[in-house]
PDB file of C-alpha atoms in Angstrom:
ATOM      1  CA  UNK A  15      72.969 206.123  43.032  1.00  0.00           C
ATOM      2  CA  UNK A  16      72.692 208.445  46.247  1.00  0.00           C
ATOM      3  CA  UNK A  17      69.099 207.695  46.110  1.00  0.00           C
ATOM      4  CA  UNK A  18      70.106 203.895  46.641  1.00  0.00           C
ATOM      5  CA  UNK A  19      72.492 204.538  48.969  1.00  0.00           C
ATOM      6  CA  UNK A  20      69.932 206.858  51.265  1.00  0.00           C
ATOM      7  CA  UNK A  21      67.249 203.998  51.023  1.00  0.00           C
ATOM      8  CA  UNK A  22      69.752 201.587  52.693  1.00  0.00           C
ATOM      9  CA  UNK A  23      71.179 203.570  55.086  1.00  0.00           C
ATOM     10  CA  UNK A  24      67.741 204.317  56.089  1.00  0.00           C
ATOM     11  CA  UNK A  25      66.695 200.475  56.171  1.00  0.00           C
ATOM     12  CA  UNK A  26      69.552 199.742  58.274  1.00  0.00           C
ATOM     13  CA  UNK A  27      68.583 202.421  60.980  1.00  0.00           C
ATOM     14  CA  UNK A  28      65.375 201.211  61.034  1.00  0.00           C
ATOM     15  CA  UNK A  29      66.364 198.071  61.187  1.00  0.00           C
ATOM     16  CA  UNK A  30      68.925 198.619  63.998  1.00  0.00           C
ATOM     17  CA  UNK A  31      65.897 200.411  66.027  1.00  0.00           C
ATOM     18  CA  UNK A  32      63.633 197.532  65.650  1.00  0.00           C
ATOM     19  CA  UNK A  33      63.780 195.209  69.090  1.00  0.00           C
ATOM     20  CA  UNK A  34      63.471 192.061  67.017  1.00  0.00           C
ATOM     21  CA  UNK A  35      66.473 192.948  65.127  1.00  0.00           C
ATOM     22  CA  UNK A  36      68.449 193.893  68.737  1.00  0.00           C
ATOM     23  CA  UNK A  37      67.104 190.738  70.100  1.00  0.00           C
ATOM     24  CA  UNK A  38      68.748 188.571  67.327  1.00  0.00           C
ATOM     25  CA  UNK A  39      72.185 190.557  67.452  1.00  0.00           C
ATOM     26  CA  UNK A  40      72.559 190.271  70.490  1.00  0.00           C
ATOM     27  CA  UNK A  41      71.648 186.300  70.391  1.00  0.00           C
ATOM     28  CA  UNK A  42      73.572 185.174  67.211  1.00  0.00           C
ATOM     29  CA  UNK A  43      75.449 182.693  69.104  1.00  0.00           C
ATOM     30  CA  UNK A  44      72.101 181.231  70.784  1.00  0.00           C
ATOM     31  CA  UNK A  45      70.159 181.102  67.541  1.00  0.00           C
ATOM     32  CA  UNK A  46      73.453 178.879  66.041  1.00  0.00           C
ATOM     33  CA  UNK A  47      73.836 176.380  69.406  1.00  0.00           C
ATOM     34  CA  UNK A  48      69.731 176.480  69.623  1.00  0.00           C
ATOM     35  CA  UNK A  49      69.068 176.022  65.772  1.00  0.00           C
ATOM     36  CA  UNK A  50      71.627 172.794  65.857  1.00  0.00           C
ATOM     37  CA  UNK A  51      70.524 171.095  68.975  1.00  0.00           C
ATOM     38  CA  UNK A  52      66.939 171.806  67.596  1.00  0.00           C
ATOM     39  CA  UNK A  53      66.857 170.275  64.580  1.00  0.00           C
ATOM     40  CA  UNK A  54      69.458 167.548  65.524  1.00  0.00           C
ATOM     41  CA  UNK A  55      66.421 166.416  68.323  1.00  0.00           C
ATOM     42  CA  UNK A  56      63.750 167.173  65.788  1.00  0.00           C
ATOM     43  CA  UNK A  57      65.190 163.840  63.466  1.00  0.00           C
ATOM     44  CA  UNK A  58      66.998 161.984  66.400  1.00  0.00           C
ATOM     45  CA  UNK A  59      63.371 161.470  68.548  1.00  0.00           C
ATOM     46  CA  UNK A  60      61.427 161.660  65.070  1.00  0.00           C
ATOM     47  CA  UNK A  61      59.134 164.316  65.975  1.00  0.00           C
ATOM     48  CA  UNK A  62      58.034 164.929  62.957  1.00  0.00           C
ATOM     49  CA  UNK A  63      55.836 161.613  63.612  1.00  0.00           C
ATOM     50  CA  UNK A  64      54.302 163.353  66.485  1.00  0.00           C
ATOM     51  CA  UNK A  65      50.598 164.610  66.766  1.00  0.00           C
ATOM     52  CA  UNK A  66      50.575 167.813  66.820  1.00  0.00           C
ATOM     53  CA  UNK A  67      46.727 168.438  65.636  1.00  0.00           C
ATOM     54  CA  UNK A  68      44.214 170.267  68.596  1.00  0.00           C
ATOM     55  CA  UNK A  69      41.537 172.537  68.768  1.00  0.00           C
ATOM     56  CA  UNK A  70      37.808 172.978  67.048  1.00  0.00           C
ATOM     57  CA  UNK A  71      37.337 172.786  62.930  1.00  0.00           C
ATOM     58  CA  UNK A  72      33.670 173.404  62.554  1.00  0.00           C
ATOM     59  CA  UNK A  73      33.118 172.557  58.483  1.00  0.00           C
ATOM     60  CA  UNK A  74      29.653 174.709  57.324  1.00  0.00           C
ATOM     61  CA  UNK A  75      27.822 174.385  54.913  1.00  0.00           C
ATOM     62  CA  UNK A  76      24.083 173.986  53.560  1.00  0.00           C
ATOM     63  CA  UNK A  77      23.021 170.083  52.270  1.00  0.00           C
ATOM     64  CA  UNK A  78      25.303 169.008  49.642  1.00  0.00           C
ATOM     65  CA  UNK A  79      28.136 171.481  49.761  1.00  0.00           C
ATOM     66  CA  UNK A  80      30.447 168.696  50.899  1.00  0.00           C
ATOM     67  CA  UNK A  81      30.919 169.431  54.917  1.00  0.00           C
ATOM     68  CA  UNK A  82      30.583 165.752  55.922  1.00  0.00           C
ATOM     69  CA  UNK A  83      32.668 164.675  53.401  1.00  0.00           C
ATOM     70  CA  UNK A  84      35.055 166.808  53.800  1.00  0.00           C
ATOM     71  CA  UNK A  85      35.281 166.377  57.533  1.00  0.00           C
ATOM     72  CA  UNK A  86      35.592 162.405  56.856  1.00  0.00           C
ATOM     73  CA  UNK A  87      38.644 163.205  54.310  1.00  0.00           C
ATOM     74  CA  UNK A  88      40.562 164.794  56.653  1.00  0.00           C
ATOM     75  CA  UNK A  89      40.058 162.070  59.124  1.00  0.00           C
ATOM     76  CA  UNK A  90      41.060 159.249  56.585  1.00  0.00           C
ATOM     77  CA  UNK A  91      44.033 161.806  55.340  1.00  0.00           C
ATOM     78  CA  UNK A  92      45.029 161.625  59.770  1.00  0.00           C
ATOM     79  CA  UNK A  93      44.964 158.007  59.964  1.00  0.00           C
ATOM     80  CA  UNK A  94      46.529 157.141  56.678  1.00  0.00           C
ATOM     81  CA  UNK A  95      50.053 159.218  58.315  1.00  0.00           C
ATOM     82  CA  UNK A  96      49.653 158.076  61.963  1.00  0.00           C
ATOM     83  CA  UNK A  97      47.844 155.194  61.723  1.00  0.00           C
ATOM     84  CA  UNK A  98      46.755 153.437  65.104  1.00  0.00           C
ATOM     85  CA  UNK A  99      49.061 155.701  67.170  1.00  0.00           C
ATOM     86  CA  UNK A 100      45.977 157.645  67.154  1.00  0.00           C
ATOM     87  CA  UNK A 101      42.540 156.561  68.322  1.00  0.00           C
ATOM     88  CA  UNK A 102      38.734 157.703  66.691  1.00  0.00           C
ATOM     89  CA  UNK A 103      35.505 158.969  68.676  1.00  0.00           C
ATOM     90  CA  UNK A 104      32.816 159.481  66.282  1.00  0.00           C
ATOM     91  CA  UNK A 105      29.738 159.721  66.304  1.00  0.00           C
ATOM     92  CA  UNK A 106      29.107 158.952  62.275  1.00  0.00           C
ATOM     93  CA  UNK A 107      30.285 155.308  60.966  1.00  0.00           C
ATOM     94  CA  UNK A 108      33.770 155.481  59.544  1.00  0.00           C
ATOM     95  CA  UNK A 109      34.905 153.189  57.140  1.00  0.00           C
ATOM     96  CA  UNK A 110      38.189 151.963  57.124  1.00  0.00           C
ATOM     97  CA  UNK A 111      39.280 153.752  60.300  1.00  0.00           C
ATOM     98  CA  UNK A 112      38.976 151.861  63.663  1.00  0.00           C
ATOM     99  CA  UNK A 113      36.836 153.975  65.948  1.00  0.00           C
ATOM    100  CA  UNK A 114      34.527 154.051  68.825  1.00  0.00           C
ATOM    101  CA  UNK A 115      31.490 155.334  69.049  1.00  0.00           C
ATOM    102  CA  UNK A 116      30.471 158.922  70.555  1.00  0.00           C
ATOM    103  CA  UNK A 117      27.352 158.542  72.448  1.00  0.00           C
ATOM    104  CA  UNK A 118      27.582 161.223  75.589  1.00  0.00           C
ATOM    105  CA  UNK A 119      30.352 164.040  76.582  1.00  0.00           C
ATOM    106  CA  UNK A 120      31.440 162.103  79.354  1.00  0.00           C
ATOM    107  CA  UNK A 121      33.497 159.721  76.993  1.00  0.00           C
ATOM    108  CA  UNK A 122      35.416 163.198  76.368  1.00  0.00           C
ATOM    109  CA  UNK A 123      35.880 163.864  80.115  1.00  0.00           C
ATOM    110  CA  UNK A 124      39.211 161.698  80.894  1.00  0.00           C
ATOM    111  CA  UNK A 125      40.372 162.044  77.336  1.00  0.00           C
ATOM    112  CA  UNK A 126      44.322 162.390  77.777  1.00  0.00           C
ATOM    113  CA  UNK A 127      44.714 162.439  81.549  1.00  0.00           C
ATOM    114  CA  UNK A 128      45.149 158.592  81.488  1.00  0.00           C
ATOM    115  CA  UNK A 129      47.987 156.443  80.615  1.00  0.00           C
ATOM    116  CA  UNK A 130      47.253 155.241  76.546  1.00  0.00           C
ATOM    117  CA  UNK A 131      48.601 153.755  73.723  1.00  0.00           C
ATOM    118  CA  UNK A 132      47.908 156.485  71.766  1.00  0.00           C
ATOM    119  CA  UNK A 133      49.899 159.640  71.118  1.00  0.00           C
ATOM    120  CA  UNK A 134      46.471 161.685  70.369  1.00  0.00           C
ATOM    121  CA  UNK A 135      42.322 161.585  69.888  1.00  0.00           C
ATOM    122  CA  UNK A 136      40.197 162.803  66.929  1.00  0.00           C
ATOM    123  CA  UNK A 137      36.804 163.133  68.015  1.00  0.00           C
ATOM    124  CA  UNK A 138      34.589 163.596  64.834  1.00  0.00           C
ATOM    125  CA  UNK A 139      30.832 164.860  65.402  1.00  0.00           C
ATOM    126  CA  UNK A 140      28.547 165.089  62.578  1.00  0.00           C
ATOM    127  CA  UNK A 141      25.707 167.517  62.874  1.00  0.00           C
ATOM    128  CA  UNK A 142      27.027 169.244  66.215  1.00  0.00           C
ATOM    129  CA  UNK A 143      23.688 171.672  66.105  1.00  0.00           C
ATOM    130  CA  UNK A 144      21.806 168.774  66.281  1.00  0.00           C
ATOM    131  CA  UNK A 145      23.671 166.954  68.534  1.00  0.00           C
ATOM    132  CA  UNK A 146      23.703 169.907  71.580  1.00  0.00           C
ATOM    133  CA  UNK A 147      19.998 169.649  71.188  1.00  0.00           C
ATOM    134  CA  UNK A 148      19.829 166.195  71.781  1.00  0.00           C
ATOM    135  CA  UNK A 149      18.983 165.117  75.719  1.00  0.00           C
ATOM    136  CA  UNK A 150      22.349 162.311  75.774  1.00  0.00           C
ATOM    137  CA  UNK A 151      24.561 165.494  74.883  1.00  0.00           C
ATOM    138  CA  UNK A 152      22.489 168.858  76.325  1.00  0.00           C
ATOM    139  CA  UNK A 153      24.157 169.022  79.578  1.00  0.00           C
ATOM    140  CA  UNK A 154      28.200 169.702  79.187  1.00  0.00           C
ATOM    141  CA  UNK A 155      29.578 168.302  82.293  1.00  0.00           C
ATOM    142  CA  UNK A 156      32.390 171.257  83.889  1.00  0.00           C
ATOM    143  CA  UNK A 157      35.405 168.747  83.336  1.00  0.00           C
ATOM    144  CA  UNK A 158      34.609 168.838  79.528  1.00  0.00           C
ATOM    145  CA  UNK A 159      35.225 172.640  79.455  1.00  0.00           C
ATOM    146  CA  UNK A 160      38.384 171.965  81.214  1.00  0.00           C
ATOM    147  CA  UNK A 161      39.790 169.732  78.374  1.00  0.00           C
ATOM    148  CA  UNK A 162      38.258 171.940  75.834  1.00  0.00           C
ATOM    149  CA  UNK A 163      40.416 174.535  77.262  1.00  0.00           C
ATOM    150  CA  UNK A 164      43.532 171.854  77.388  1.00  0.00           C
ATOM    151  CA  UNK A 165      43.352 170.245  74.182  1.00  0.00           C
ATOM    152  CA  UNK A 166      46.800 171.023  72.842  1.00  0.00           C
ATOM    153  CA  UNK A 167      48.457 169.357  76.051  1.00  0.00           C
ATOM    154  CA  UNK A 168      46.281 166.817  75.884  1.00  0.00           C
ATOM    155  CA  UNK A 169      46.291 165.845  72.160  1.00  0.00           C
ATOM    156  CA  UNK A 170      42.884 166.353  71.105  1.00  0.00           C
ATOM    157  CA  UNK A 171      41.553 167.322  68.113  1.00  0.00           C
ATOM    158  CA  UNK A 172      37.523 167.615  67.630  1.00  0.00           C
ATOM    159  CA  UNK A 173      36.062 167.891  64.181  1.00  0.00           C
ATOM    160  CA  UNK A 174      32.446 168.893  63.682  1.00  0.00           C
ATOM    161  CA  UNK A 175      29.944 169.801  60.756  1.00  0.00           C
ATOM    162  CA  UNK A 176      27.038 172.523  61.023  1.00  0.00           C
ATOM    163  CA  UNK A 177      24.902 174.018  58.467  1.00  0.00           C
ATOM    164  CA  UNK A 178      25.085 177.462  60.184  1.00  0.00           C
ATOM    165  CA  UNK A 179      28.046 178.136  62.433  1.00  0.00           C
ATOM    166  CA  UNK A 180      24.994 180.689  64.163  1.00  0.00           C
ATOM    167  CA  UNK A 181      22.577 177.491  64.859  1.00  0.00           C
ATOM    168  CA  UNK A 182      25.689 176.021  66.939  1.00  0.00           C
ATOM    169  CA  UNK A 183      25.260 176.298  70.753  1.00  0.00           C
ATOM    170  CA  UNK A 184      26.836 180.075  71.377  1.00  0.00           C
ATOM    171  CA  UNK A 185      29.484 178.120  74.520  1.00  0.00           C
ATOM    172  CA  UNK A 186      30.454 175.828  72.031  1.00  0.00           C
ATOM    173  CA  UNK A 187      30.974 178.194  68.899  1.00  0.00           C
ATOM    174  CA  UNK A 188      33.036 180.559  71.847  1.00  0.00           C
ATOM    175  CA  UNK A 189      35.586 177.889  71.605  1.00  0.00           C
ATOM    176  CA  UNK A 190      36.025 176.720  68.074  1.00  0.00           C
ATOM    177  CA  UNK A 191      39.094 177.374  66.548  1.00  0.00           C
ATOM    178  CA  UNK A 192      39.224 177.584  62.824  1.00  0.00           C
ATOM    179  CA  UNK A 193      35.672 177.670  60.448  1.00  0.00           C
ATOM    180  CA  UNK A 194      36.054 176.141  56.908  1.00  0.00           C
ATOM    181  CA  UNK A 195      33.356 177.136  54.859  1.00  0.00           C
ATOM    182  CA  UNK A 196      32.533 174.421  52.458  1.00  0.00           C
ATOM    183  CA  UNK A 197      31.058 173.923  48.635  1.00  0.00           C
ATOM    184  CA  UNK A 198      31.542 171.421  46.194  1.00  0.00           C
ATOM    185  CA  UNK A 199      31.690 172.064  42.277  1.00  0.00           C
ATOM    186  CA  UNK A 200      30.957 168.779  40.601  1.00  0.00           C
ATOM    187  CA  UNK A 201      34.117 166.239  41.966  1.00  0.00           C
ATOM    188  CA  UNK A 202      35.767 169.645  43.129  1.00  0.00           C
ATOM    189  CA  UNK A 203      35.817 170.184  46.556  1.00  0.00           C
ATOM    190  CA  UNK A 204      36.641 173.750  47.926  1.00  0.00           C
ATOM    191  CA  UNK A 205      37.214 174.871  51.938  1.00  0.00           C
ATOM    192  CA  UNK A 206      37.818 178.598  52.932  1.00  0.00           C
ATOM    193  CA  UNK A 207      39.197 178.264  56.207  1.00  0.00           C
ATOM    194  CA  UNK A 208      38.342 181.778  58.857  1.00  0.00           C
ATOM    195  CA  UNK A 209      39.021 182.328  62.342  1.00  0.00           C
ATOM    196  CA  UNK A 210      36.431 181.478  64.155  1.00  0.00           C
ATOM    197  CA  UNK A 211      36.566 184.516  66.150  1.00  0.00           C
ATOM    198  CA  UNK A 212      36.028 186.858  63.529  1.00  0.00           C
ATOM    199  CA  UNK A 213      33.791 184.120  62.202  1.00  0.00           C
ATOM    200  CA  UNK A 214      31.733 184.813  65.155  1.00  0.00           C
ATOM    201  CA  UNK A 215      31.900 188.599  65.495  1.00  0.00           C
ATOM    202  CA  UNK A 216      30.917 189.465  61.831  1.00  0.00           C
ATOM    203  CA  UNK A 217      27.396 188.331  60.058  1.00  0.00           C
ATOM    204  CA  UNK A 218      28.771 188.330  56.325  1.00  0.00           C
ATOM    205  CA  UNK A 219      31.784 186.149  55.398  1.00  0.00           C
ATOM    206  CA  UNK A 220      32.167 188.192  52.634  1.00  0.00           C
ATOM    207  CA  UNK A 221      33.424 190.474  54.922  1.00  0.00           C
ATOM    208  CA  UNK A 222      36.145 188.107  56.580  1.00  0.00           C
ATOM    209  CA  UNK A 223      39.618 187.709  55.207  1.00  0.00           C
ATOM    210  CA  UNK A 224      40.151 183.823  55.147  1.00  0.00           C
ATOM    211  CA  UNK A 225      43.563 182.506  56.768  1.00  0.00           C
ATOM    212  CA  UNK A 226      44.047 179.813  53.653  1.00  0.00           C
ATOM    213  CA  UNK A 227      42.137 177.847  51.364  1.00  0.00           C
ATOM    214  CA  UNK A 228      42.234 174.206  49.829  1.00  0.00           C
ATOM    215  CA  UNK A 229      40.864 172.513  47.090  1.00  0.00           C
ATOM    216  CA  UNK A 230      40.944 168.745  46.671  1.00  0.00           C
ATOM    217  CA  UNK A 231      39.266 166.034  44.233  1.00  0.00           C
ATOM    218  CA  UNK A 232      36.665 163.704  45.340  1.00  0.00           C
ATOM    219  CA  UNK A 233      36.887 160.145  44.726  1.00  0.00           C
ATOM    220  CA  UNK A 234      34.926 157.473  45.108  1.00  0.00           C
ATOM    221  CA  UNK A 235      36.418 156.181  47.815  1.00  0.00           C
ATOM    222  CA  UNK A 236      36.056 159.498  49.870  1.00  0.00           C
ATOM    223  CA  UNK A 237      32.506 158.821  48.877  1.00  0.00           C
ATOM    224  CA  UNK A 238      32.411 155.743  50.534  1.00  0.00           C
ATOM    225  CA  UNK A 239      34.861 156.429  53.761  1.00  0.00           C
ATOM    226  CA  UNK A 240      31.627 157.040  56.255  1.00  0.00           C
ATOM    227  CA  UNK A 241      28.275 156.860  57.043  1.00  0.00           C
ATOM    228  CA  UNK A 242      25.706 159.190  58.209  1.00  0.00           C
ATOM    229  CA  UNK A 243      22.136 156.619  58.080  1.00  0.00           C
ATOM    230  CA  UNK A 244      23.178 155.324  62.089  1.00  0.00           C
ATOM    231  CA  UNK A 245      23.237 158.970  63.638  1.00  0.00           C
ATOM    232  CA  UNK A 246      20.223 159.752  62.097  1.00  0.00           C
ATOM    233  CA  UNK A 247      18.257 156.551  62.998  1.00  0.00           C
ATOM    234  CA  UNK A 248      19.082 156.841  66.582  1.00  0.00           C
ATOM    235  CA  UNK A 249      17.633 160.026  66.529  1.00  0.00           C
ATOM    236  CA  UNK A 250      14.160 159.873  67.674  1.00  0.00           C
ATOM    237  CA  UNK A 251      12.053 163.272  68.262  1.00  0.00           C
ATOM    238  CA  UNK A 252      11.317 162.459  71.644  1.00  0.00           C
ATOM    239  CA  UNK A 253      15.047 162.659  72.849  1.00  0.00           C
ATOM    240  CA  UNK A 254      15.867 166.460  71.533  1.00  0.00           C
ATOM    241  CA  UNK A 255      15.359 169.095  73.907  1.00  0.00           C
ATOM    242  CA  UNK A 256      12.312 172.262  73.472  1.00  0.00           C
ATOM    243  CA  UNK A 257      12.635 174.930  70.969  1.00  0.00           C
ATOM    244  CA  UNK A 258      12.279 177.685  73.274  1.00  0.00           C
ATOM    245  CA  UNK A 259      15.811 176.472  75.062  1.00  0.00           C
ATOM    246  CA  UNK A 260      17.732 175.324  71.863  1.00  0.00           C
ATOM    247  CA  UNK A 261      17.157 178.729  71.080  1.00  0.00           C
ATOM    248  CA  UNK A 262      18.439 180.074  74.449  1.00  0.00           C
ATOM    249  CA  UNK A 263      21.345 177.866  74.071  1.00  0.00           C
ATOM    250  CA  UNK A 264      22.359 179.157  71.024  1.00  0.00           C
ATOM    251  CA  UNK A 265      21.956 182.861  71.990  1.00  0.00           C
ATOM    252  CA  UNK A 266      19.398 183.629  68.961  1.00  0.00           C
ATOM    253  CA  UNK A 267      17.092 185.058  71.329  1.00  0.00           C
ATOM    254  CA  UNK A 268      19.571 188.890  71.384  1.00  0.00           C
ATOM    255  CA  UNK A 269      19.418 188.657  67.537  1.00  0.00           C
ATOM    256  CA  UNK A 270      22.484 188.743  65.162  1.00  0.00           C
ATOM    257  CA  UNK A 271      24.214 191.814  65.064  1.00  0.00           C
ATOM    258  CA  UNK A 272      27.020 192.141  62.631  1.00  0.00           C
ATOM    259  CA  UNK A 273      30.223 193.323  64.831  1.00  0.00           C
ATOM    260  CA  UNK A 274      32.498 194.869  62.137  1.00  0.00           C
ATOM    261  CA  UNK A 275      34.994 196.743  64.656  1.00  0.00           C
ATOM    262  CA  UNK A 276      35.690 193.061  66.376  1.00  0.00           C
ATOM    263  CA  UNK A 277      36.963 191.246  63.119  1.00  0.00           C
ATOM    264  CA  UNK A 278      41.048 190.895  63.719  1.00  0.00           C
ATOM    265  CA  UNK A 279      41.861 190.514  59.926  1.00  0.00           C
ATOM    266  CA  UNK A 280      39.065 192.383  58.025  1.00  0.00           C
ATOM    267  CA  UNK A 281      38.980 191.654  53.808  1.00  0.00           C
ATOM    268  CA  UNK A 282      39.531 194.727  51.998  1.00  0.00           C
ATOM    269  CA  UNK A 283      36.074 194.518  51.373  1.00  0.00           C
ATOM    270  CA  UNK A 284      35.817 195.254  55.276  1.00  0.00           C
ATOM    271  CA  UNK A 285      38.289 198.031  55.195  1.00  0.00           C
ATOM    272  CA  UNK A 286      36.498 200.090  52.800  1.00  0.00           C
ATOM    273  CA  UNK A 287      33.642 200.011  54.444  1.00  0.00           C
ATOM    274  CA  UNK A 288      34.488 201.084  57.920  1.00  0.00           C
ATOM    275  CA  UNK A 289      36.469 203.871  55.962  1.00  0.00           C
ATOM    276  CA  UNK A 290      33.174 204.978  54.815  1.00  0.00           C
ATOM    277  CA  UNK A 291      31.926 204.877  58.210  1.00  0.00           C
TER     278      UNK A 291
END
């Protein structure tokens, strides 16, 4: 019983000493008034219909593990809750979904600056390795690193596939946000979502601890919600820029080195082996 007693006695000091536990003392009456208004606005302007998606998701994964198609369920799973208060860019054929097609950066420039009818963009690009090497997209013009710097105030959410999140261009992989790693079992579709930054600074996944995972079933109709035959038909060898500078571009040329110490959330796996270190 005195055990009990000295085990909460010495939570509540600890407690009391904590400045998160001061701060919300001290700010009871705030956290009431704040937490009513709050939620009272949340219903009243229905913000729960707003658009809160921005950032990068880069889906990896080698041929047939399901990146493509799991990039075009997630955009069919988008417009099936907001509908056409949102608007498409892709550069893949989308069935079902009303979209335009993504032929250079510069449609990206203006994107949410503007006056619109819509409360947010999707931009969906299949292939992005390929794509940077391609002449129409090799060049990013300096506004489009401004909005990829802005995309939560301006509502924009990019999607892209690679095989390798390493054969991406190294500016472009700098700013992704979230990696899913993809591979498909049969109908059974699995995504390990990482941060890209630890992605990034760390050669073996295996290595990474994964923020969340998802598994989902594949229909037919996911199946049949896009279309990659047009981006590849457009695609003629003559238009894709030299070897020597997609591999400049994509910072292969200083080698891979596997950056253990920079990985923010390290697996267990990780942990054990820098103790060994």
């Amino acid at each position: 019983m005195k055990l009990k007693i000295a085990i909460i006695l010495i939570t509540v000091v600890v407690l009391l000493c904590c400045k998160l536990t001061d701060c919300i003392i001290h700010n009871l009456h705030n956290i009431a008034i704040y937490s009513v208004k709050d939620i009272y606005d949340y219903f009243k302007h229905k913000k729960y219909r707003n658009f809160n998606y921005f950032g990068i998701d880069m889906f990896v994964g080698m041929f047939g593990h399901g990146k493509t198609l799991s990039l075009a369920n997630q955009a069919t799973l988008l417009y099936k809750k907001y509908g056409d208060s949102i608007q498409f860019i892709s550069n893949i054929k989308l069935n079902g979904i009303p979209y335009t097609p993504l032929v250079n950066f510069n449609q990206l420039v203006d994107l949410g600056t503007q006056d619109s009818d819509y409360q947010g963009t999707v931009v969906i690009i299949d292939e992005i390795s390929s794509v940077l090497s391609h002449r129409n997209y090799s060049n990013f013009p300096l506004e489009l690193i401004g909005l990829l710097c802005q995309q939560r105030k301006r509502h924009v959410y990019i999607m892209c596939t690679a095989q390798r999140f390493f054969m991406v261009d190294k500016i472009w992989r700098s700013i992704t946000t979230r990696v899913i790693d993809c591979h498909k079992y049969w109908r059974l579709q699995h995504g390990e979502i990482y941060d890209a930054w630890d992605y990034e600074n760390a050669s073996n996944a295996s290595m990474l601890k994964r923020q969340d995972h998802v598994w989902w079933f594949v229909k037919d109709s996911a199946y049949n919600a896009y279309d990659t035959s047009e981006m590849v038909d457009k695609d003629s060898c003559s238009n894709f820029i030299s070897n020597e500078e997609a591999i400049v571009r994509k910072g292969l040329d200083s080698g891979r080195i596997c950056n253990d110490l920079a990985v923010g959330k390290p697996s267990r796996k990780a942990k054990k082996f820098l103790r060994r270190k």
